[in-house]
Tab-separated table of C-alpha atoms in Angstrom:
chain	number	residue	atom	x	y	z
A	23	UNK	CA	-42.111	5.835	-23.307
A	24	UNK	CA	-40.140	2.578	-21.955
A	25	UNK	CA	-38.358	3.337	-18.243
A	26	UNK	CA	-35.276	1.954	-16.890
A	27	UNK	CA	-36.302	0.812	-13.810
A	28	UNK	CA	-34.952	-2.926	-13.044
A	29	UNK	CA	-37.579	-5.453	-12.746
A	30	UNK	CA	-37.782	-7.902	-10.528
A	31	UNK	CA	-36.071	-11.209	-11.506
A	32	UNK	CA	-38.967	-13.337	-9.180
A	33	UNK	CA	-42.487	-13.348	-9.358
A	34	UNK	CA	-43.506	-12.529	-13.144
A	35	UNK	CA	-43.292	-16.582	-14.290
A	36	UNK	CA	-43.144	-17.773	-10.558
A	37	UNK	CA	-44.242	-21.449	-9.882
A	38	UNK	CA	-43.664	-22.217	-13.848
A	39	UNK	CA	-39.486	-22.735	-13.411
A	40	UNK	CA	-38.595	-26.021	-14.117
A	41	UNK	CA	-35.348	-27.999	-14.547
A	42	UNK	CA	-34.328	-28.825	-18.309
A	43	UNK	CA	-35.967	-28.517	-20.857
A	44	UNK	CA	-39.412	-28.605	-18.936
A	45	UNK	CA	-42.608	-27.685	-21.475
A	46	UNK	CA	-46.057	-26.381	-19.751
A	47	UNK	CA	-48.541	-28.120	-21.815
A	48	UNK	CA	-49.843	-26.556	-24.452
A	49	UNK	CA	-52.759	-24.473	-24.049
A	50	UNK	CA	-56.186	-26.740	-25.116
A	51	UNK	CA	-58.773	-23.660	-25.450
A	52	UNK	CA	-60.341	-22.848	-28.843
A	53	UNK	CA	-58.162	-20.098	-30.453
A	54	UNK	CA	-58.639	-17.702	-32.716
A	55	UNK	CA	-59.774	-19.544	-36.678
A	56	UNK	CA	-56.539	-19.672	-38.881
A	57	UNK	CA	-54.191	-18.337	-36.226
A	58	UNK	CA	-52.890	-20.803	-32.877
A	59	UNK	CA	-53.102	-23.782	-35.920
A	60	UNK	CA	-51.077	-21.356	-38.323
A	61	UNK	CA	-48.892	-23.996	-39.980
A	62	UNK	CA	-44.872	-23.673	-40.608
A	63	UNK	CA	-42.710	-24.860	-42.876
A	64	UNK	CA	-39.244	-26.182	-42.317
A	65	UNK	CA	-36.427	-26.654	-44.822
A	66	UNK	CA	-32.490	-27.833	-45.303
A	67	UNK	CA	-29.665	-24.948	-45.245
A	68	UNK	CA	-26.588	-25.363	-46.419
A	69	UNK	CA	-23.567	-27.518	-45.021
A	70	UNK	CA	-22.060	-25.792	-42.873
A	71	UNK	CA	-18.264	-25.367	-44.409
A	72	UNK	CA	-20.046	-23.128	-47.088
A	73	UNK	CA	-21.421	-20.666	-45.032
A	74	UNK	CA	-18.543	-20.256	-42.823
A	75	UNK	CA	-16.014	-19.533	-45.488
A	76	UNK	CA	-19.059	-17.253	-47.183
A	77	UNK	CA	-18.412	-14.709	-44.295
A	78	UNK	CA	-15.165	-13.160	-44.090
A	79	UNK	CA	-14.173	-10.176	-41.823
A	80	UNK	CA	-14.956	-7.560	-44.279
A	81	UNK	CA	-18.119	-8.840	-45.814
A	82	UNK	CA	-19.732	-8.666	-41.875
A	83	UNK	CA	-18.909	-5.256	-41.453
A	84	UNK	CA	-20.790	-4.360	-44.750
A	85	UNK	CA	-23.767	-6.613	-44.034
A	86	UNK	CA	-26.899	-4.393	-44.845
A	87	UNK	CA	-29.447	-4.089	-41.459
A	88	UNK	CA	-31.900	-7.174	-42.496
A	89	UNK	CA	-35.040	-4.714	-41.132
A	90	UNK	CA	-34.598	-3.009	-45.050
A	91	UNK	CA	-36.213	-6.733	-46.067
A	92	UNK	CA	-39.273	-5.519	-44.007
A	93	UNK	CA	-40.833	-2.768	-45.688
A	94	UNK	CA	-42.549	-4.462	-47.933
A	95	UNK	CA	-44.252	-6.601	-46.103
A	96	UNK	CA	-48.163	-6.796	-46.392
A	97	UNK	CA	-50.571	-5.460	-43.479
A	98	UNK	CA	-51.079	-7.663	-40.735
A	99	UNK	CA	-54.550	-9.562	-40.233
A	100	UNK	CA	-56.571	-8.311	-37.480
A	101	UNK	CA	-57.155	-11.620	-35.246
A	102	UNK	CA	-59.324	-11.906	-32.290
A	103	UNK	CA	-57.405	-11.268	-28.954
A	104	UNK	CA	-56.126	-14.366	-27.590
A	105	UNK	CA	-56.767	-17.273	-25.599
A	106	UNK	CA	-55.406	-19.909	-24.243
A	107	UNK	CA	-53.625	-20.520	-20.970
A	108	UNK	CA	-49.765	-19.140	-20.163
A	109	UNK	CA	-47.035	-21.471	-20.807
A	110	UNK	CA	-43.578	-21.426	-20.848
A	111	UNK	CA	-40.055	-23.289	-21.282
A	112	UNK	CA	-37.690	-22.924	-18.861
A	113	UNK	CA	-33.957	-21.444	-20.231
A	114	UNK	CA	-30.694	-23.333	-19.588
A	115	UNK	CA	-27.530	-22.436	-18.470
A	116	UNK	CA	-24.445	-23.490	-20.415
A	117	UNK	CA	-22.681	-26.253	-19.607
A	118	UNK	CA	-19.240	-24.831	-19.880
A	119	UNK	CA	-17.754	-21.698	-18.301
A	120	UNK	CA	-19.580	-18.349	-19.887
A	121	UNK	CA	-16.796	-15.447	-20.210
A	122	UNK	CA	-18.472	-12.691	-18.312
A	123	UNK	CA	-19.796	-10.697	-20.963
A	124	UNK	CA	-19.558	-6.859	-19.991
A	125	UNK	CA	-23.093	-4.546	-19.938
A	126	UNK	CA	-24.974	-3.912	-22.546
A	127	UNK	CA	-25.681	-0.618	-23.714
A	128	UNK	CA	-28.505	1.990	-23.106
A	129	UNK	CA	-30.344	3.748	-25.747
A	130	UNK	CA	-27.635	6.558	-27.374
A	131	UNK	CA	-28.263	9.502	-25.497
A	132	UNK	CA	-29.863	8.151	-22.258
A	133	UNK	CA	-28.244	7.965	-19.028
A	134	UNK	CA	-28.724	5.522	-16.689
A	135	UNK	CA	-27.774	4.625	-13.348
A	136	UNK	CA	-28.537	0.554	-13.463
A	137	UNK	CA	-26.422	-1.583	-15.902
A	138	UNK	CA	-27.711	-4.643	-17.673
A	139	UNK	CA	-25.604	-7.046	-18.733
A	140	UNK	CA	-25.044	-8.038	-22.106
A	141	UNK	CA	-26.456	-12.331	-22.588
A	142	UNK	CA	-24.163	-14.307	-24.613
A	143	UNK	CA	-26.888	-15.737	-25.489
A	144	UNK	CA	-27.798	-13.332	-27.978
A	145	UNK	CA	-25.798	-12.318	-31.496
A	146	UNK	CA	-26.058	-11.048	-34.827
A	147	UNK	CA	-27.168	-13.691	-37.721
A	148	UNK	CA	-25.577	-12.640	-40.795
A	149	UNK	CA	-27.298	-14.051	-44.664
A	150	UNK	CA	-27.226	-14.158	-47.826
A	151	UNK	CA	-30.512	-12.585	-49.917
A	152	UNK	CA	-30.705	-15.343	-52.593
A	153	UNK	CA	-33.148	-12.871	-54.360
A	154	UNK	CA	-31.260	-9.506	-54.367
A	155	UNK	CA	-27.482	-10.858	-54.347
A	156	UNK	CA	-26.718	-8.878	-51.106
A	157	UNK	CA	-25.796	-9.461	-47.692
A	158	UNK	CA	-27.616	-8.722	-44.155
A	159	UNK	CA	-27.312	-8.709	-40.777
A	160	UNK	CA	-30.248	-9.566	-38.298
A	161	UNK	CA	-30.268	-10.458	-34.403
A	162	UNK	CA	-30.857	-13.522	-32.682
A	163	UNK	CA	-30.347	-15.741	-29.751
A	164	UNK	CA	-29.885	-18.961	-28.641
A	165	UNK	CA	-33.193	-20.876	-27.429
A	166	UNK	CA	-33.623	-23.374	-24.850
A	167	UNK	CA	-34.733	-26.901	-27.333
A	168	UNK	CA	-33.810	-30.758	-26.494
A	169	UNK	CA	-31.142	-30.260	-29.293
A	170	UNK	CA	-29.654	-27.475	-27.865
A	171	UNK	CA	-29.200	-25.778	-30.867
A	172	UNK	CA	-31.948	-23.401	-31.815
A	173	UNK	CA	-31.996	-19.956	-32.253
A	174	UNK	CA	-35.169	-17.373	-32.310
A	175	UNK	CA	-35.507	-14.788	-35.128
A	176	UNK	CA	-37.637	-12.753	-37.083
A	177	UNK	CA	-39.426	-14.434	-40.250
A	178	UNK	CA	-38.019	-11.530	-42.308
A	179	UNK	CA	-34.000	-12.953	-41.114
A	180	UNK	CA	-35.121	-16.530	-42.745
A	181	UNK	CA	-37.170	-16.078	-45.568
A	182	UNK	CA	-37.979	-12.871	-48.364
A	183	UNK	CA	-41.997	-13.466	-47.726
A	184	UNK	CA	-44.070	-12.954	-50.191
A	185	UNK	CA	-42.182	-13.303	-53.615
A	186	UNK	CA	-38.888	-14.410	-51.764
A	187	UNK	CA	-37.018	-17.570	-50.803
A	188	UNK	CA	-34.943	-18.575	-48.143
A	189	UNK	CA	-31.916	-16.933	-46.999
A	190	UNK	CA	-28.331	-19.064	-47.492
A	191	UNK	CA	-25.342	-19.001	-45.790
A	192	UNK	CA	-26.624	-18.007	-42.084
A	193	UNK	CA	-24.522	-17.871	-39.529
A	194	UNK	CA	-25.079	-17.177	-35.677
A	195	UNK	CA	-22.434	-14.861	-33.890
A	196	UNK	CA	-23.374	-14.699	-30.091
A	197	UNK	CA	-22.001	-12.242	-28.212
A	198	UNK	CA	-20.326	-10.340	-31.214
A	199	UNK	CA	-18.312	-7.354	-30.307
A	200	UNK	CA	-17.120	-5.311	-32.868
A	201	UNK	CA	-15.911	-8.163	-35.258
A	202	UNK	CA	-14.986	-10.691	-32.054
A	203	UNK	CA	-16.616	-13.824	-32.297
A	204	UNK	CA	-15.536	-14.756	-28.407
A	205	UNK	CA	-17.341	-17.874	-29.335
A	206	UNK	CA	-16.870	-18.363	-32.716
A	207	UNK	CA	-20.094	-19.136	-34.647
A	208	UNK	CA	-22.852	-21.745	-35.979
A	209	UNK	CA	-24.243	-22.287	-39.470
A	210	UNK	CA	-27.719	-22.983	-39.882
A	211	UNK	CA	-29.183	-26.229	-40.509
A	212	UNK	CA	-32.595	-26.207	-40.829
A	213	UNK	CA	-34.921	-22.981	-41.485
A	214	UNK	CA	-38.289	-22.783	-39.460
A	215	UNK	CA	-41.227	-19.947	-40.664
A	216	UNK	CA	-44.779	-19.570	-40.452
A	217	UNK	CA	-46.095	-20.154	-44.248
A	218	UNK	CA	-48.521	-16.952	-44.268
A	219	UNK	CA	-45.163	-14.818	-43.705
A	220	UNK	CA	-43.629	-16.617	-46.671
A	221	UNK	CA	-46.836	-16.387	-48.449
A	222	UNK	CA	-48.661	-12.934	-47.905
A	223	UNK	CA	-45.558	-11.181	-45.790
A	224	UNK	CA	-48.379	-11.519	-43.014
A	225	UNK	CA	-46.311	-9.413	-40.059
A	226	UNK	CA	-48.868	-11.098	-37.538
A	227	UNK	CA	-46.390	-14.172	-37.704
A	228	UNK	CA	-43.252	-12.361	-38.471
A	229	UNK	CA	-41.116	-15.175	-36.275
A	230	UNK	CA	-38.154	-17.664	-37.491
A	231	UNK	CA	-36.564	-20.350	-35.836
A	232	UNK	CA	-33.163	-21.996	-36.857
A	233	UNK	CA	-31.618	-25.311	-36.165
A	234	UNK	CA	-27.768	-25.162	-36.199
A	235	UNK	CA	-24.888	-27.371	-36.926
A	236	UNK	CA	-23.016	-27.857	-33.563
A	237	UNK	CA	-19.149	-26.089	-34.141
A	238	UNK	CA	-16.074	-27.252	-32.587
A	239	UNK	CA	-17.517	-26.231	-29.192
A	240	UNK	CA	-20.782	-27.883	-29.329
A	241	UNK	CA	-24.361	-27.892	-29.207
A	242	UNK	CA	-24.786	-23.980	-29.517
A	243	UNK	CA	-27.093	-24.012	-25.874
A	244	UNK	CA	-24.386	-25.868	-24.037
A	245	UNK	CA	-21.690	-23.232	-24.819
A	246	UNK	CA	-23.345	-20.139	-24.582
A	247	UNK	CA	-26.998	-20.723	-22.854
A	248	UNK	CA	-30.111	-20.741	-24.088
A	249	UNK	CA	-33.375	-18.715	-23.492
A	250	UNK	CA	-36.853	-20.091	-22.445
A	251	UNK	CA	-39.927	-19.469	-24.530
A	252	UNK	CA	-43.314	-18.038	-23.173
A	253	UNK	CA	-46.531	-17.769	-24.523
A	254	UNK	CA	-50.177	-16.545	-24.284
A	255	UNK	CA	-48.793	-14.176	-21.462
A	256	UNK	CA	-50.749	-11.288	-22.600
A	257	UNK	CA	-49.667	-7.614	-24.200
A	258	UNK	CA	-48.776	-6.076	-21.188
A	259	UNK	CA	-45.387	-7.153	-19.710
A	260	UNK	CA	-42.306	-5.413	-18.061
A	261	UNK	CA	-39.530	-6.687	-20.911
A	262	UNK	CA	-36.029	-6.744	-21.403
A	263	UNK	CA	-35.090	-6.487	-25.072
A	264	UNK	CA	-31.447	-7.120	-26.285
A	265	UNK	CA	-30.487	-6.464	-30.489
A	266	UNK	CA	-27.482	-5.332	-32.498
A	267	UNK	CA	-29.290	-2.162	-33.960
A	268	UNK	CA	-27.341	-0.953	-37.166
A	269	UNK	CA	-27.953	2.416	-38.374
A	270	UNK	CA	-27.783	6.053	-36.641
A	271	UNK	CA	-27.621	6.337	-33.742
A	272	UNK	CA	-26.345	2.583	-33.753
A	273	UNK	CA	-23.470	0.842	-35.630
A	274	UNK	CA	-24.436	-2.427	-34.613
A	275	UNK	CA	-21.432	-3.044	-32.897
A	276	UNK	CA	-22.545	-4.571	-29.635
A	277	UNK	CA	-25.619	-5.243	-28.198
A	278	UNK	CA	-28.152	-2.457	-27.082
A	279	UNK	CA	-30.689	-3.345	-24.309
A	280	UNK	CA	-34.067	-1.503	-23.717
A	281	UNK	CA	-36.625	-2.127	-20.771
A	282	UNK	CA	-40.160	-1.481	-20.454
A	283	UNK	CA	-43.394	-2.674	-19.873
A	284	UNK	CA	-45.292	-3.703	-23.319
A	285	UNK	CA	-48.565	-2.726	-24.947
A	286	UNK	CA	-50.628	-4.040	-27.572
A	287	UNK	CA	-49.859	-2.269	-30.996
A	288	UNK	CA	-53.710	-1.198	-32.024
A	289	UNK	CA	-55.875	-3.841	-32.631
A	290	UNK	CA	-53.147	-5.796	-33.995
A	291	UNK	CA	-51.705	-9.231	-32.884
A	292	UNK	CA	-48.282	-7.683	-32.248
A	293	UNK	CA	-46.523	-6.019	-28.788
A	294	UNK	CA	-45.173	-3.402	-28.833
A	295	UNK	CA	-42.517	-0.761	-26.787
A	296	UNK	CA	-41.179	2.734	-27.710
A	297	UNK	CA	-37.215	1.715	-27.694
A	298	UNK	CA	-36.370	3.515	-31.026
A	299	UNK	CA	-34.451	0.580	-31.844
A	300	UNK	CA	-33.308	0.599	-35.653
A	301	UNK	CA	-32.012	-1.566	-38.132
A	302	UNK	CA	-30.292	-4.809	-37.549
A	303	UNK	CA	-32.413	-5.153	-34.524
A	304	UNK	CA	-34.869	-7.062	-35.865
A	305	UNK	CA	-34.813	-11.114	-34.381
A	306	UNK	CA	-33.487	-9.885	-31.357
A	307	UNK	CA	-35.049	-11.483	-28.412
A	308	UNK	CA	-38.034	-9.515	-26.374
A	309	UNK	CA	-37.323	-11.299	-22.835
A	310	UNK	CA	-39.476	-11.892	-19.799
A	311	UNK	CA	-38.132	-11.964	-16.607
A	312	UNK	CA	-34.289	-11.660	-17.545
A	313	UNK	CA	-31.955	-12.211	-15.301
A	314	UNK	CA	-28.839	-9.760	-15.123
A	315	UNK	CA	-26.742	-12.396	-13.266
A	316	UNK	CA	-27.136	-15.679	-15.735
A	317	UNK	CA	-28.008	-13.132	-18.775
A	318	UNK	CA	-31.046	-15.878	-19.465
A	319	UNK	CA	-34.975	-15.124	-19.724
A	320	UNK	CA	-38.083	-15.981	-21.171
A	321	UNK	CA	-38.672	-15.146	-25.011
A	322	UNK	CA	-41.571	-13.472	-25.547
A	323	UNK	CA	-41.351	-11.864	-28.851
A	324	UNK	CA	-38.797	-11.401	-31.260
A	325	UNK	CA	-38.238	-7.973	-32.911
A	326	UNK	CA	-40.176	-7.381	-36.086
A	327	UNK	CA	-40.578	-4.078	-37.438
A	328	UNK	CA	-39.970	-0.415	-36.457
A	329	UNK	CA	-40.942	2.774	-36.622
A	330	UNK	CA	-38.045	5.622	-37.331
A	331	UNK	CA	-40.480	8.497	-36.820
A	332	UNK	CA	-41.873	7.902	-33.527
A	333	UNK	CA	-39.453	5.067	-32.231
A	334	UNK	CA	-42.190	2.481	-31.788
A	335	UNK	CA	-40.549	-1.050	-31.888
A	336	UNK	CA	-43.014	-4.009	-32.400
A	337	UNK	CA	-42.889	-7.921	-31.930
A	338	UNK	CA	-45.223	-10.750	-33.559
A	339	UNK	CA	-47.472	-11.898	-30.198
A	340	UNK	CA	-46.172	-15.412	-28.773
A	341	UNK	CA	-49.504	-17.727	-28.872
A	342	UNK	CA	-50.053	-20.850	-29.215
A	343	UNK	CA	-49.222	-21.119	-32.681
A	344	UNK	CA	-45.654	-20.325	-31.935
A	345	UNK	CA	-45.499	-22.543	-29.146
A	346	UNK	CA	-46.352	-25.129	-32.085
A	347	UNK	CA	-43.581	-23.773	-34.235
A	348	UNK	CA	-41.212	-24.391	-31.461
A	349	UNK	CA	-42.306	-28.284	-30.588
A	350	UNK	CA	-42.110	-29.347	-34.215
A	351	UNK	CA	-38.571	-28.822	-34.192
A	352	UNK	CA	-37.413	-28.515	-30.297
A	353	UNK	CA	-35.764	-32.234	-30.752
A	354	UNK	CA	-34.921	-32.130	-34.896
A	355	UNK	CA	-30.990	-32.375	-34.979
């Protein structure tokens, strides 16, 4: 079971902070065959006018949780364990003022004592399923990127998988509260997956990436922040995940935060931390080292599936591989 205990903001990534957009160098050991080479795909969205007069008020609040695209998804590979050396991104703070965002919430039913505060950084994505005719709702948040406008998902929140196609008209709310947008929101540009989750549904590389149009703020990053990336840091981490979870106990309303230390999910290439979590959570942003006061921290994972039964959430591992995913499109505008 996941604790509340608040971890220390120091120490975890120390001597890897850097100024910018600062990348360690990607690790040069031999990695596992067919997995730190896994190769992506990346594809146009739609202009952004469409998808921001797709999504009115009403059609939001019906959104279905975009975790009900999981289910079908194929069993993940069984990889060797990692290797590679650490390496991370640092995050960046916006440019502009950041309205103080409030405290997230704790798991329904738990008490605590120590409040974490909500990162405007992170949002719900809302899409169209091209292949079904219905609408979803996913999480997201803003990632650190020489464009400044990328945002970290779940594979699932971009593309069917196996027998699907891409999602249209995808929008990025950060910080939404109940139908607020205190920022307003972005429309995806460019669509970023691994091609064995559009392929096989392969959950091992469950993890999407999105390039936005800027809005009539800005580069997405500049307004609201944007989180660092980490990878090859191992299954065993003291985390910070923030999500918009959808169904009972959740209404997806405003973000939910959970805190624990991580564990490999059997012999699978996937973390994994008993938040009970449910739908509409998935994309949201498993964060090392986060920082209550800037709301910023190292991305680690990003939700993938769940468990209802036994409240096990679980997040692709961050490797090399998606370390790769993130360079190939870090600068594309």
């Amino acid at each position: 079971m996941f604790d509340r205990r608040r971890w220390p903001v120091a120490g975890l990534l120390a001597g890897v902070l850097a100024a910018g957009v600062a990348v360690g160098a990607p690790a040069q050991a031999a990695a596992p065959a067919g997995l730190a080479q896994a190769s992506t795909t990346t594809v146009s969205a739609s202009a952004p006018g469409l998808a921001a007069t797709y999504w009115t008020a009403d059609r939001m609040a019906h959104a279905l949780p975009g975790d009900l695209l999981a289910p079908k998804a194929g069993a993940a590979s069984t990889p060797a364990p990692r290797t590679g050396a650490p390496g991370s991104v640092a995050p960046s703070k916006a440019t502009k003022p950041v309205k103080a965002p409030g405290s997230a919430h704790a798991r329904a039913g738990d008490v605590s004592t120590l409040a974490v505060s909500a990162s405007a950084t992170v949002g719900r994505a809302f899409f169209h399923n091209q292949t079904n005719g219905l609408d979803y709702s996913c999480s997201a948040s803003a990632l650190n990127s020489g464009s400044k406008e990328l945002v970290l998902t779940a594979g699932h929140c971009v593309h069917g998988g196996a027998g699907g196609t891409w999602h249209s008209n995808w929008v990025f709310v950060p910080l939404y509260n109940y139908g607020s947008q205190p920022y307003g929101q972005w429309s995806a540009k460019y669509f970023t997956t691994f091609n064995s989750w559009m392929s096989s549904s392969d959950l091992n590389r469950d993890v999407g990436m999105v390039t936005m149009w800027p809005n009539g703020s800005g580069a997405l990053v500049n307004v609201v922040g944007g989180n660092g990336l980490a990878w090859n840091w191992g299954f065993y981490n003291p985390i910070t995940i923030l999500g918009y979870p959808a169904q009972p106990p959740y209404d997806g309303g405003w973000q939910q935060y959970c805190q624990g230390t991580t564990t490999r999910f059997g012999s699978e290439y996937k973390v994994a931390l008993q938040c009970g979590f449910t739908g509409g959570s998935s994309g949201g942003p498993w964060l090392l080292q986060y920082d209550n006061n800037t709301g910023l921290g190292y991305a680690n994972g990003a939700m993938s599936t769940l468990e209802p039964s036994t409240g096990w959430n679980r997040a692709s591992y961050f490797d090399d591989a998606v370390y790769n995913m993130y360079a190939s499109v870090a600068n594309l505008t």
